[in-house]
PDB file of C-alpha atoms in Angstrom:
ATOM      1  CA  UNK X  98     -72.409  17.906 -29.572  1.00 47.00           C
ATOM      2  CA  UNK X  99     -70.538  15.180 -27.799  1.00 49.00           C
ATOM      3  CA  UNK X 100     -71.917  14.113 -24.392  1.00 51.00           C
ATOM      4  CA  UNK X 101     -69.874  12.979 -21.469  1.00 51.00           C
ATOM      5  CA  UNK X 102     -70.447   9.781 -19.874  1.00 50.00           C
ATOM      6  CA  UNK X 103     -70.790   9.991 -16.133  1.00 53.00           C
ATOM      7  CA  UNK X 104     -68.405   7.718 -14.071  1.00 54.00           C
ATOM      8  CA  UNK X 105     -69.782   4.481 -12.955  1.00 53.00           C
ATOM      9  CA  UNK X 106     -69.751   4.295  -9.144  1.00 54.00           C
ATOM     10  CA  UNK X 107     -70.160   0.573  -9.288  1.00 53.00           C
ATOM     11  CA  UNK X 108     -67.011   0.039 -11.363  1.00 54.00           C
ATOM     12  CA  UNK X 109     -65.031   2.139  -8.838  1.00 54.00           C
ATOM     13  CA  UNK X 110     -66.346   0.062  -5.866  1.00 55.00           C
ATOM     14  CA  UNK X 111     -65.484  -3.078  -7.656  1.00 56.00           C
ATOM     15  CA  UNK X 112     -61.798  -1.809  -8.293  1.00 63.00           C
ATOM     16  CA  UNK X 113     -61.420  -0.649  -4.710  1.00 68.00           C
ATOM     17  CA  UNK X 114     -62.682  -4.107  -3.411  1.00 72.00           C
ATOM     18  CA  UNK X 115     -60.294  -5.897  -5.642  1.00 72.00           C
ATOM     19  CA  UNK X 116     -57.265  -3.673  -4.476  1.00 75.00           C
ATOM     20  CA  UNK X 117     -58.322  -4.130  -0.807  1.00 74.00           C
ATOM     21  CA  UNK X 118     -58.568  -7.926  -1.383  1.00 76.00           C
ATOM     22  CA  UNK X 119     -55.114  -8.178  -2.798  1.00 77.00           C
ATOM     23  CA  UNK X 120     -53.715  -6.110   0.010  1.00 79.00           C
ATOM     24  CA  UNK X 121     -55.095  -8.501   2.413  1.00 78.00           C
ATOM     25  CA  UNK X 122     -53.828 -11.499   0.575  1.00 78.00           C
ATOM     26  CA  UNK X 123     -50.392 -10.003   0.589  1.00 77.00           C
ATOM     27  CA  UNK X 124     -50.313  -9.412   4.344  1.00 78.00           C
ATOM     28  CA  UNK X 125     -51.842 -12.770   4.953  1.00 80.00           C
ATOM     29  CA  UNK X 126     -48.877 -14.344   2.919  1.00 74.00           C
ATOM     30  CA  UNK X 127     -46.349 -12.466   5.119  1.00 82.00           C
ATOM     31  CA  UNK X 128     -48.127 -13.541   8.256  1.00 78.00           C
ATOM     32  CA  UNK X 129     -48.065 -17.130   7.026  1.00 79.00           C
ATOM     33  CA  UNK X 130     -44.383 -16.907   6.046  1.00 77.00           C
ATOM     34  CA  UNK X 131     -43.576 -15.502   9.429  1.00 83.00           C
ATOM     35  CA  UNK X 132     -45.608 -18.401  11.119  1.00 80.00           C
ATOM     36  CA  UNK X 133     -43.743 -20.985   9.072  1.00 79.00           C
ATOM     37  CA  UNK X 134     -40.370 -19.587  10.009  1.00 80.00           C
ATOM     38  CA  UNK X 135     -41.215 -19.692  13.691  1.00 83.00           C
ATOM     39  CA  UNK X 136     -42.829 -23.227  13.295  1.00 82.00           C
ATOM     40  CA  UNK X 137     -39.482 -24.234  11.436  1.00 81.00           C
ATOM     41  CA  UNK X 138     -37.379 -23.143  14.622  1.00 82.00           C
ATOM     42  CA  UNK X 139     -39.791 -24.790  17.105  1.00 86.00           C
ATOM     43  CA  UNK X 140     -39.622 -28.041  15.237  1.00 85.00           C
ATOM     44  CA  UNK X 141     -35.891 -28.079  14.778  1.00 85.00           C
ATOM     45  CA  UNK X 142     -34.736 -26.114  17.726  1.00 88.00           C
ATOM     46  CA  UNK X 143     -32.361 -28.689  19.025  1.00 90.00           C
ATOM     47  CA  UNK X 144     -30.668 -28.791  15.606  1.00 87.00           C
ATOM     48  CA  UNK X 145     -30.540 -25.056  15.335  1.00 87.00           C
ATOM     49  CA  UNK X 146     -29.139 -24.815  18.915  1.00 90.00           C
ATOM     50  CA  UNK X 147     -26.349 -27.177  17.966  1.00 90.00           C
ATOM     51  CA  UNK X 148     -25.620 -25.342  14.793  1.00 88.00           C
ATOM     52  CA  UNK X 149     -25.447 -22.020  16.728  1.00 89.00           C
ATOM     53  CA  UNK X 150     -23.195 -23.319  19.380  1.00 90.00           C
ATOM     54  CA  UNK X 151     -20.930 -25.154  16.801  1.00 90.00           C
ATOM     55  CA  UNK X 152     -20.647 -21.867  14.648  1.00 86.00           C
ATOM     56  CA  UNK X 153     -20.061 -19.804  17.680  1.00 87.00           C
ATOM     57  CA  UNK X 154     -17.340 -22.141  18.959  1.00 88.00           C
ATOM     58  CA  UNK X 155     -15.544 -22.477  15.471  1.00 86.00           C
ATOM     59  CA  UNK X 156     -15.763 -18.739  14.942  1.00 81.00           C
ATOM     60  CA  UNK X 157     -14.336 -18.090  18.398  1.00 83.00           C
ATOM     61  CA  UNK X 158     -11.483 -20.340  17.596  1.00 80.00           C
ATOM     62  CA  UNK X 159     -10.762 -18.970  14.246  1.00 76.00           C
ATOM     63  CA  UNK X 160     -10.985 -15.297  15.490  1.00 71.00           C
ATOM     64  CA  UNK X 161      -8.416 -16.059  18.132  1.00 69.00           C
ATOM     65  CA  UNK X 162      -5.913 -18.140  15.787  1.00 68.00           C
ATOM     66  CA  UNK X 163      -6.331 -16.587  12.301  1.00 71.00           C
ATOM     67  CA  UNK X 164      -4.903 -13.119  13.078  1.00 76.00           C
ATOM     68  CA  UNK X 165      -2.555 -11.487  10.606  1.00 83.00           C
ATOM     69  CA  UNK X 166       0.083  -8.851  11.175  1.00 89.00           C
ATOM     70  CA  UNK X 167       1.661  -6.327   8.840  1.00 92.00           C
ATOM     71  CA  UNK X 168       5.054  -4.944   8.924  1.00 94.00           C
ATOM     72  CA  UNK X 169       6.570  -2.088   6.876  1.00 95.00           C
ATOM     73  CA  UNK X 170       9.984  -0.948   5.939  1.00 96.00           C
ATOM     74  CA  UNK X 171      10.470   2.206   4.057  1.00 95.00           C
ATOM     75  CA  UNK X 172      13.743   1.977   2.125  1.00 95.00           C
ATOM     76  CA  UNK X 173      15.855   4.034  -0.376  1.00 93.00           C
ATOM     77  CA  UNK X 174      17.144   1.963  -3.190  1.00 93.00           C
ATOM     78  CA  UNK X 175      20.616   3.389  -3.909  1.00 93.00           C
ATOM     79  CA  UNK X 176      22.851   3.419  -6.975  1.00 92.00           C
ATOM     80  CA  UNK X 177      20.009   2.446  -9.372  1.00 89.00           C
ATOM     81  CA  UNK X 178      19.166  -0.641  -7.452  1.00 93.00           C
ATOM     82  CA  UNK X 179      15.369  -0.212  -7.513  1.00 91.00           C
ATOM     83  CA  UNK X 180      14.886  -3.088 -10.227  1.00 92.00           C
ATOM     84  CA  UNK X 181      17.185  -5.197  -8.147  1.00 94.00           C
ATOM     85  CA  UNK X 182      15.095  -4.702  -5.158  1.00 95.00           C
ATOM     86  CA  UNK X 183      11.851  -5.631  -6.849  1.00 94.00           C
ATOM     87  CA  UNK X 184      13.377  -8.706  -8.398  1.00 94.00           C
ATOM     88  CA  UNK X 185      14.616  -9.938  -5.060  1.00 96.00           C
ATOM     89  CA  UNK X 186      11.179  -9.298  -3.419  1.00 95.00           C
ATOM     90  CA  UNK X 187       9.456 -11.190  -6.139  1.00 95.00           C
ATOM     91  CA  UNK X 188      11.781 -14.178  -5.660  1.00 96.00           C
ATOM     92  CA  UNK X 189      11.113 -14.413  -1.944  1.00 96.00           C
ATOM     93  CA  UNK X 190       7.484 -14.110  -2.428  1.00 95.00           C
ATOM     94  CA  UNK X 191       7.682 -16.898  -5.067  1.00 95.00           C
ATOM     95  CA  UNK X 192       9.562 -19.041  -2.487  1.00 95.00           C
ATOM     96  CA  UNK X 193       6.828 -18.207   0.167  1.00 94.00           C
ATOM     97  CA  UNK X 194       4.008 -19.489  -2.282  1.00 93.00           C
ATOM     98  CA  UNK X 195       6.155 -22.640  -2.882  1.00 93.00           C
ATOM     99  CA  UNK X 196       6.621 -23.324   0.736  1.00 92.00           C
ATOM    100  CA  UNK X 197      10.415 -23.375   0.190  1.00 93.00           C
ATOM    101  CA  UNK X 198      11.285 -22.721   3.918  1.00 93.00           C
ATOM    102  CA  UNK X 199      14.856 -24.121   3.365  1.00 94.00           C
ATOM    103  CA  UNK X 200      15.674 -21.313   0.963  1.00 95.00           C
ATOM    104  CA  UNK X 201      13.896 -18.666   3.188  1.00 94.00           C
ATOM    105  CA  UNK X 202      15.877 -19.981   6.312  1.00 93.00           C
ATOM    106  CA  UNK X 203      19.293 -20.809   4.707  1.00 93.00           C
ATOM    107  CA  UNK X 204      19.491 -18.134   2.027  1.00 93.00           C
ATOM    108  CA  UNK X 205      17.478 -15.276   3.540  1.00 93.00           C
ATOM    109  CA  UNK X 206      18.230 -15.958   7.247  1.00 92.00           C
ATOM    110  CA  UNK X 207      14.704 -15.765   8.264  1.00 92.00           C
ATOM    111  CA  UNK X 208      14.275 -17.760  11.512  1.00 87.00           C
ATOM    112  CA  UNK X 209      10.822 -18.639  11.162  1.00 90.00           C
ATOM    113  CA  UNK X 210       9.837 -19.010   7.641  1.00 92.00           C
ATOM    114  CA  UNK X 211       6.639 -20.652   8.071  1.00 92.00           C
ATOM    115  CA  UNK X 212       5.294 -17.637   9.845  1.00 91.00           C
ATOM    116  CA  UNK X 213       5.665 -15.274   6.639  1.00 92.00           C
ATOM    117  CA  UNK X 214       2.611 -15.218   4.527  1.00 91.00           C
ATOM    118  CA  UNK X 215       3.474 -12.623   1.860  1.00 93.00           C
ATOM    119  CA  UNK X 216       5.993  -9.987   0.990  1.00 95.00           C
ATOM    120  CA  UNK X 217       5.707  -7.065  -1.584  1.00 94.00           C
ATOM    121  CA  UNK X 218       7.152  -3.824  -2.470  1.00 93.00           C
ATOM    122  CA  UNK X 219       5.194  -0.622  -3.361  1.00 91.00           C
ATOM    123  CA  UNK X 220       6.493   2.858  -4.157  1.00 88.00           C
ATOM    124  CA  UNK X 221       6.068   5.729  -1.878  1.00 86.00           C
ATOM    125  CA  UNK X 222       4.721   8.461  -4.225  1.00 76.00           C
ATOM    126  CA  UNK X 223       6.815  11.440  -3.800  1.00 70.00           C
ATOM    127  CA  UNK X 224       6.748  13.653  -6.733  1.00 67.00           C
ATOM    128  CA  UNK X 225       8.405  16.469  -5.214  1.00 62.00           C
ATOM    129  CA  UNK X 226      11.637  14.551  -4.640  1.00 65.00           C
ATOM    130  CA  UNK X 227      11.198  12.804  -8.050  1.00 62.00           C
ATOM    131  CA  UNK X 228      11.500  16.243 -10.062  1.00 62.00           C
ATOM    132  CA  UNK X 229      13.609  18.232  -7.409  1.00 63.00           C
ATOM    133  CA  UNK X 230      16.836  19.399  -9.168  1.00 56.00           C
ATOM    134  CA  UNK X 231      15.750  16.984 -12.078  1.00 62.00           C
ATOM    135  CA  UNK X 232      14.501  19.007 -14.894  1.00 61.00           C
ATOM    136  CA  UNK X 233      14.546  15.955 -17.133  1.00 59.00           C
ATOM    137  CA  UNK X 234      12.012  14.117 -14.859  1.00 61.00           C
ATOM    138  CA  UNK X 235       9.813  17.020 -14.808  1.00 60.00           C
ATOM    139  CA  UNK X 236       9.761  17.257 -18.558  1.00 63.00           C
ATOM    140  CA  UNK X 237       9.120  13.477 -18.831  1.00 62.00           C
ATOM    141  CA  UNK X 238       5.936  13.727 -16.607  1.00 60.00           C
ATOM    142  CA  UNK X 239       4.609  16.483 -18.622  1.00 63.00           C
ATOM    143  CA  UNK X 240       5.251  14.657 -21.796  1.00 60.00           C
ATOM    144  CA  UNK X 241       3.658  11.559 -20.475  1.00 57.00           C
ATOM    145  CA  UNK X 242       0.588  13.616 -19.010  1.00 59.00           C
ATOM    146  CA  UNK X 243      -0.148  14.996 -22.581  1.00 62.00           C
ATOM    147  CA  UNK X 244      -1.648  11.563 -23.610  1.00 62.00           C
ATOM    148  CA  UNK X 245      -3.276  10.723 -20.490  1.00 60.00           C
ATOM    149  CA  UNK X 246      -4.304  11.528 -16.901  1.00 58.00           C
ATOM    150  CA  UNK X 247      -1.495  12.770 -14.701  1.00 56.00           C
ATOM    151  CA  UNK X 248      -2.704  10.594 -11.765  1.00 60.00           C
ATOM    152  CA  UNK X 249      -2.116   7.553 -13.831  1.00 60.00           C
ATOM    153  CA  UNK X 250       1.147   8.850 -15.057  1.00 58.00           C
ATOM    154  CA  UNK X 251       2.302   9.168 -11.423  1.00 59.00           C
ATOM    155  CA  UNK X 252       1.005   5.715 -10.517  1.00 60.00           C
ATOM    156  CA  UNK X 253       2.520   4.172 -13.537  1.00 59.00           C
ATOM    157  CA  UNK X 254       5.126   1.431 -12.968  1.00 60.00           C
ATOM    158  CA  UNK X 255       7.801   3.138 -14.951  1.00 62.00           C
ATOM    159  CA  UNK X 256       7.279   6.247 -12.915  1.00 63.00           C
ATOM    160  CA  UNK X 257       6.897   4.894  -9.533  1.00 68.00           C
ATOM    161  CA  UNK X 258       9.881   2.555  -9.711  1.00 72.00           C
ATOM    162  CA  UNK X 259      11.950   5.911  -9.763  1.00 74.00           C
ATOM    163  CA  UNK X 260      10.603   7.423  -6.675  1.00 81.00           C
ATOM    164  CA  UNK X 261      13.088   7.910  -3.963  1.00 85.00           C
ATOM    165  CA  UNK X 262      11.676   5.695  -1.381  1.00 90.00           C
ATOM    166  CA  UNK X 263       9.912   2.334  -1.679  1.00 93.00           C
ATOM    167  CA  UNK X 264       7.910   0.276   1.036  1.00 94.00           C
ATOM    168  CA  UNK X 265       8.503  -3.284   1.793  1.00 95.00           C
ATOM    169  CA  UNK X 266       5.322  -4.842   3.161  1.00 95.00           C
ATOM    170  CA  UNK X 267       5.367  -8.228   4.979  1.00 94.00           C
ATOM    171  CA  UNK X 268       2.442  -9.937   6.363  1.00 93.00           C
ATOM    172  CA  UNK X 269       2.774 -12.862   9.006  1.00 92.00           C
ATOM    173  CA  UNK X 270       0.657 -15.112  10.955  1.00 87.00           C
ATOM    174  CA  UNK X 271       2.186 -14.025  14.343  1.00 88.00           C
ATOM    175  CA  UNK X 272       3.893 -10.988  15.816  1.00 89.00           C
ATOM    176  CA  UNK X 273       7.649 -10.950  15.070  1.00 90.00           C
ATOM    177  CA  UNK X 274      10.899  -9.487  16.385  1.00 89.00           C
ATOM    178  CA  UNK X 275      13.024  -7.327  14.217  1.00 90.00           C
ATOM    179  CA  UNK X 276      16.085  -9.530  14.900  1.00 91.00           C
ATOM    180  CA  UNK X 277      14.361 -12.657  13.451  1.00 90.00           C
ATOM    181  CA  UNK X 278      12.816 -11.057  10.190  1.00 93.00           C
ATOM    182  CA  UNK X 279      13.696  -7.477   9.328  1.00 94.00           C
ATOM    183  CA  UNK X 280      17.488  -7.688  10.055  1.00 94.00           C
ATOM    184  CA  UNK X 281      18.050 -10.906   8.087  1.00 95.00           C
ATOM    185  CA  UNK X 282      16.102  -9.618   5.111  1.00 95.00           C
ATOM    186  CA  UNK X 283      17.760  -6.255   5.004  1.00 96.00           C
ATOM    187  CA  UNK X 284      21.198  -8.132   5.191  1.00 95.00           C
ATOM    188  CA  UNK X 285      20.035 -10.425   2.333  1.00 96.00           C
ATOM    189  CA  UNK X 286      18.973  -7.388   0.209  1.00 96.00           C
ATOM    190  CA  UNK X 287      22.278  -5.661   0.787  1.00 95.00           C
ATOM    191  CA  UNK X 288      24.488  -8.890  -0.150  1.00 93.00           C
ATOM    192  CA  UNK X 289      25.325  -8.177  -3.900  1.00 93.00           C
ATOM    193  CA  UNK X 290      28.769  -7.855  -5.336  1.00 93.00           C
ATOM    194  CA  UNK X 291      27.796  -5.815  -8.455  1.00 94.00           C
ATOM    195  CA  UNK X 292      26.211  -3.019  -6.379  1.00 94.00           C
ATOM    196  CA  UNK X 293      28.753  -3.116  -3.591  1.00 94.00           C
ATOM    197  CA  UNK X 294      31.436  -2.281  -6.310  1.00 94.00           C
ATOM    198  CA  UNK X 295      29.255   0.565  -7.546  1.00 94.00           C
ATOM    199  CA  UNK X 296      28.772   1.748  -3.916  1.00 93.00           C
ATOM    200  CA  UNK X 297      32.635   1.840  -3.421  1.00 93.00           C
ATOM    201  CA  UNK X 298      33.406   3.878  -6.598  1.00 94.00           C
ATOM    202  CA  UNK X 299      30.362   6.343  -6.048  1.00 93.00           C
ATOM    203  CA  UNK X 300      31.633   6.581  -2.321  1.00 90.00           C
ATOM    204  CA  UNK X 301      35.199   7.378  -3.533  1.00 93.00           C
ATOM    205  CA  UNK X 302      34.019   9.805  -6.234  1.00 93.00           C
ATOM    206  CA  UNK X 303      31.943  11.872  -3.721  1.00 92.00           C
ATOM    207  CA  UNK X 304      35.029  11.979  -1.208  1.00 92.00           C
ATOM    208  CA  UNK X 305      37.321  13.244  -4.041  1.00 93.00           C
ATOM    209  CA  UNK X 306      34.748  15.825  -5.272  1.00 93.00           C
ATOM    210  CA  UNK X 307      34.325  17.171  -1.766  1.00 93.00           C
ATOM    211  CA  UNK X 308      37.982  17.530  -1.391  1.00 94.00           C
ATOM    212  CA  UNK X 309      38.347  19.505  -4.522  1.00 93.00           C
ATOM    213  CA  UNK X 310      35.213  21.662  -3.580  1.00 92.00           C
ATOM    214  CA  UNK X 311      36.862  22.437  -0.126  1.00 92.00           C
ATOM    215  CA  UNK X 312      40.020  23.562  -1.987  1.00 92.00           C
ATOM    216  CA  UNK X 313      38.129  25.667  -4.457  1.00 91.00           C
ATOM    217  CA  UNK X 314      36.253  27.372  -1.540  1.00 90.00           C
ATOM    218  CA  UNK X 315      39.652  28.087   0.227  1.00 91.00           C
ATOM    219  CA  UNK X 316      40.806  29.608  -3.193  1.00 90.00           C
ATOM    220  CA  UNK X 317      37.730  31.765  -3.255  1.00 88.00           C
ATOM    221  CA  UNK X 318      38.107  32.936   0.364  1.00 86.00           C
ATOM    222  CA  UNK X 319      41.672  34.027  -0.542  1.00 87.00           C
ATOM    223  CA  UNK X 320      40.564  35.991  -3.514  1.00 82.00           C
ATOM    224  CA  UNK X 321      37.886  37.640  -1.449  1.00 79.00           C
ATOM    225  CA  UNK X 322      40.446  38.452   1.392  1.00 81.00           C
ATOM    226  CA  UNK X 323      42.826  39.906  -1.346  1.00 79.00           C
ATOM    227  CA  UNK X 324      40.023  41.936  -2.865  1.00 73.00           C
ATOM    228  CA  UNK X 325      38.875  43.203   0.644  1.00 69.00           C
ATOM    229  CA  UNK X 326      42.578  44.410   1.297  1.00 70.00           C
ATOM    230  CA  UNK X 327      42.947  46.048  -1.976  1.00 65.00           C
ATOM    231  CA  UNK X 328      39.816  47.998  -1.618  1.00 60.00           C
ATOM    232  CA  UNK X 329      40.701  49.103   1.817  1.00 53.00           C
ATOM    233  CA  UNK X 330      44.216  50.351   0.755  1.00 51.00           C
ATOM    234  CA  UNK X 331      43.151  52.216  -2.522  1.00 50.00           C
ATOM    235  CA  UNK X 332      39.752  53.589  -3.721  1.00 51.00           C
ATOM    236  CA  UNK X 333      38.688  53.024  -7.322  1.00 48.00           C
ATOM    237  CA  UNK X 334      37.399  55.997  -8.922  1.00 47.00           C
ATOM    238  CA  UNK X 335      36.849  54.642 -12.410  1.00 46.00           C
ATOM    239  CA  UNK X 336      33.203  53.525 -12.990  1.00 46.00           C
ATOM    240  CA  UNK X 337      34.050  50.882 -15.526  1.00 42.00           C
ATOM    241  CA  UNK X 338      36.625  49.214 -13.282  1.00 46.00           C
ATOM    242  CA  UNK X 339      34.121  49.395 -10.314  1.00 49.00           C
ATOM    243  CA  UNK X 340      31.390  47.680 -12.448  1.00 45.00           C
ATOM    244  CA  UNK X 341      33.774  44.917 -13.716  1.00 53.00           C
ATOM    245  CA  UNK X 342      35.172  44.230 -10.227  1.00 54.00           C
ATOM    246  CA  UNK X 343      31.655  43.978  -8.623  1.00 62.00           C
ATOM    247  CA  UNK X 344      30.390  41.781 -11.506  1.00 67.00           C
ATOM    248  CA  UNK X 345      33.202  39.447 -10.993  1.00 75.00           C
ATOM    249  CA  UNK X 346      32.654  39.546  -7.145  1.00 78.00           C
ATOM    250  CA  UNK X 347      29.085  38.637  -7.627  1.00 82.00           C
ATOM    251  CA  UNK X 348      30.141  35.570  -9.837  1.00 83.00           C
ATOM    252  CA  UNK X 349      32.674  34.439  -7.244  1.00 84.00           C
ATOM    253  CA  UNK X 350      30.199  34.749  -4.320  1.00 85.00           C
ATOM    254  CA  UNK X 351      27.465  32.705  -6.320  1.00 89.00           C
ATOM    255  CA  UNK X 352      30.067  29.991  -7.068  1.00 89.00           C
ATOM    256  CA  UNK X 353      31.048  29.747  -3.336  1.00 89.00           C
ATOM    257  CA  UNK X 354      27.369  29.593  -2.487  1.00 90.00           C
ATOM    258  CA  UNK X 355      26.636  26.849  -5.028  1.00 90.00           C
ATOM    259  CA  UNK X 356      29.756  24.858  -3.736  1.00 91.00           C
ATOM    260  CA  UNK X 357      28.688  25.090  -0.132  1.00 91.00           C
ATOM    261  CA  UNK X 358      25.240  23.875  -1.010  1.00 91.00           C
ATOM    262  CA  UNK X 359      26.732  21.086  -2.999  1.00 90.00           C
ATOM    263  CA  UNK X 360      28.823  20.104  -0.090  1.00 90.00           C
ATOM    264  CA  UNK X 361      25.878  19.997   2.288  1.00 91.00           C
ATOM    265  CA  UNK X 362      23.914  17.816  -0.166  1.00 88.00           C
ATOM    266  CA  UNK X 363      26.794  15.400  -0.643  1.00 89.00           C
ATOM    267  CA  UNK X 364      27.384  15.108   3.240  1.00 90.00           C
ATOM    268  CA  UNK X 365      23.657  13.997   3.434  1.00 88.00           C
ATOM    269  CA  UNK X 366      24.088  11.735   0.482  1.00 87.00           C
ATOM    270  CA  UNK X 367      27.036   9.837   2.147  1.00 89.00           C
ATOM    271  CA  UNK X 368      24.721   9.066   5.244  1.00 89.00           C
ATOM    272  CA  UNK X 369      22.247   7.158   3.183  1.00 88.00           C
ATOM    273  CA  UNK X 370      25.033   5.665   0.900  1.00 91.00           C
ATOM    274  CA  UNK X 371      26.379   3.330   3.662  1.00 90.00           C
ATOM    275  CA  UNK X 372      23.872   0.629   2.245  1.00 93.00           C
ATOM    276  CA  UNK X 373      22.627  -0.597  -1.154  1.00 94.00           C
ATOM    277  CA  UNK X 374      19.025  -0.618   0.381  1.00 95.00           C
ATOM    278  CA  UNK X 375      19.040   1.735   3.130  1.00 94.00           C
ATOM    279  CA  UNK X 376      16.070   1.468   5.607  1.00 93.00           C
ATOM    280  CA  UNK X 377      14.653   4.730   6.726  1.00 92.00           C
ATOM    281  CA  UNK X 378      11.920   3.472   9.232  1.00 92.00           C
ATOM    282  CA  UNK X 379      10.503   0.151  10.570  1.00 93.00           C
ATOM    283  CA  UNK X 380       7.026  -0.465  11.704  1.00 92.00           C
ATOM    284  CA  UNK X 381       6.331  -3.776  13.263  1.00 92.00           C
ATOM    285  CA  UNK X 382       3.314  -5.886  14.189  1.00 91.00           C
ATOM    286  CA  UNK X 383       0.422  -3.824  13.020  1.00 88.00           C
ATOM    287  CA  UNK X 384      -2.725  -6.188  13.219  1.00 81.00           C
ATOM    288  CA  UNK X 385      -4.450  -6.399   9.877  1.00 74.00           C
ATOM    289  CA  UNK X 386      -7.917  -5.195  10.086  1.00 68.00           C
ATOM    290  CA  UNK X 387     -10.411  -7.060   7.699  1.00 64.00           C
ATOM    291  CA  UNK X 388     -14.059  -7.069   7.590  1.00 56.00           C
ATOM    292  CA  UNK X 389     -14.331 -10.523   9.057  1.00 62.00           C
ATOM    293  CA  UNK X 390     -11.818  -9.973  11.804  1.00 63.00           C
ATOM    294  CA  UNK X 391     -13.050 -10.724  15.233  1.00 65.00           C
ATOM    295  CA  UNK X 392     -16.568 -11.263  13.747  1.00 76.00           C
ATOM    296  CA  UNK X 393     -16.554 -14.904  12.574  1.00 78.00           C
ATOM    297  CA  UNK X 394     -18.169 -15.986  16.024  1.00 83.00           C
ATOM    298  CA  UNK X 395     -21.232 -14.163  14.934  1.00 84.00           C
ATOM    299  CA  UNK X 396     -21.057 -14.865  11.314  1.00 85.00           C
ATOM    300  CA  UNK X 397     -20.574 -18.568  11.335  1.00 87.00           C
ATOM    301  CA  UNK X 398     -23.633 -19.449  13.396  1.00 88.00           C
ATOM    302  CA  UNK X 399     -25.882 -17.377  11.248  1.00 88.00           C
ATOM    303  CA  UNK X 400     -24.234 -19.056   8.098  1.00 90.00           C
ATOM    304  CA  UNK X 401     -24.665 -22.404   9.550  1.00 88.00           C
ATOM    305  CA  UNK X 402     -28.399 -21.878  10.349  1.00 88.00           C
ATOM    306  CA  UNK X 403     -28.959 -20.158   7.056  1.00 88.00           C
ATOM    307  CA  UNK X 404     -27.546 -23.132   5.101  1.00 90.00           C
ATOM    308  CA  UNK X 405     -29.579 -25.549   7.278  1.00 86.00           C
ATOM    309  CA  UNK X 406     -32.673 -23.677   6.209  1.00 85.00           C
ATOM    310  CA  UNK X 407     -31.876 -23.619   2.658  1.00 87.00           C
ATOM    311  CA  UNK X 408     -31.368 -27.447   2.550  1.00 87.00           C
ATOM    312  CA  UNK X 409     -34.754 -27.833   4.403  1.00 82.00           C
ATOM    313  CA  UNK X 410     -36.517 -25.593   1.783  1.00 81.00           C
ATOM    314  CA  UNK X 411     -34.996 -27.402  -0.979  1.00 83.00           C
ATOM    315  CA  UNK X 412     -35.894 -30.810   0.437  1.00 83.00           C
ATOM    316  CA  UNK X 413     -39.481 -29.591   0.873  1.00 77.00           C
ATOM    317  CA  UNK X 414     -39.611 -28.094  -2.676  1.00 76.00           C
ATOM    318  CA  UNK X 415     -38.176 -31.247  -4.055  1.00 78.00           C
ATOM    319  CA  UNK X 416     -40.741 -33.578  -2.291  1.00 79.00           C
ATOM    320  CA  UNK X 417     -43.662 -31.273  -3.342  1.00 77.00           C
ATOM    321  CA  UNK X 418     -42.616 -31.437  -7.060  1.00 76.00           C
ATOM    322  CA  UNK X 419     -42.134 -35.261  -6.785  1.00 76.00           C
ATOM    323  CA  UNK X 420     -45.650 -35.472  -5.623  1.00 76.00           C
ATOM    324  CA  UNK X 421     -47.060 -33.467  -8.438  1.00 72.00           C
ATOM    325  CA  UNK X 422     -45.173 -35.551 -11.075  1.00 74.00           C
ATOM    326  CA  UNK X 423     -46.763 -38.674  -9.440  1.00 66.00           C
ATOM    327  CA  UNK X 424     -50.235 -37.182  -9.859  1.00 56.00           C
TER     328      UNK X 424
END
């Protein structure tokens, strides 16, 4: 039979005393570290005060001068001019990065080009209008979604460029007036011989089609008037004739309804077709909110003091290692 060895109370007491000793050493280390930090600030309080005031002053200055403002223009590129819009915005942004203020002022017409920091264009995700009355677009999205995530498909550059609306986003150092930046920019974007010619032809085609539709609607109204008069004067008894006449009447009424809807849509289209890049809304002088905005006066003093403390510790570590090497 096996015998159990009774636990050794002395061993347990030794383990507990070791653990207690280690805990005491740990807290003593923390106390020592806190004391050294306090001692560090007492010894170097003048330098710390100077760094705090310098950081606070510099942070206050940067907070008041380094503001950034965002401006958004929602536009509708007409006549297939989306790629043209993206190319023009990319050109302007490259001139901003190059610091080519002469091009921005003389070619684009921006009054204070040095105030402009960046310009970009992003699509306004509007899937409903993208597939509205366009079965081919709906089928395209379905086909592309079979091989990937539908969200990625909708955000894909090839898809997003074909959305009805695009947003031009500008960032400036100071607040701006619409006459000094937005209007010159839109005028520059709408100055293009190629798309101006397309605009005129499409405008003429729509007007001709609308006149033809009006003529067809008048003819339909005449047919309906004659039909009403004929049915009022003589009653049809033959069922086949009654069926044929009502079937034809339904087709005529449906044609008239479709033409009226088409006329209404074309009148709305003509409102937006007066420009190549048609602006829908303009939002100016939105202050850009970033994590450090307005907080530099608090961040910089802490950063300066922390950097000074790191240099102090590095120097102490270097001197101690130097002494050990000599020994």
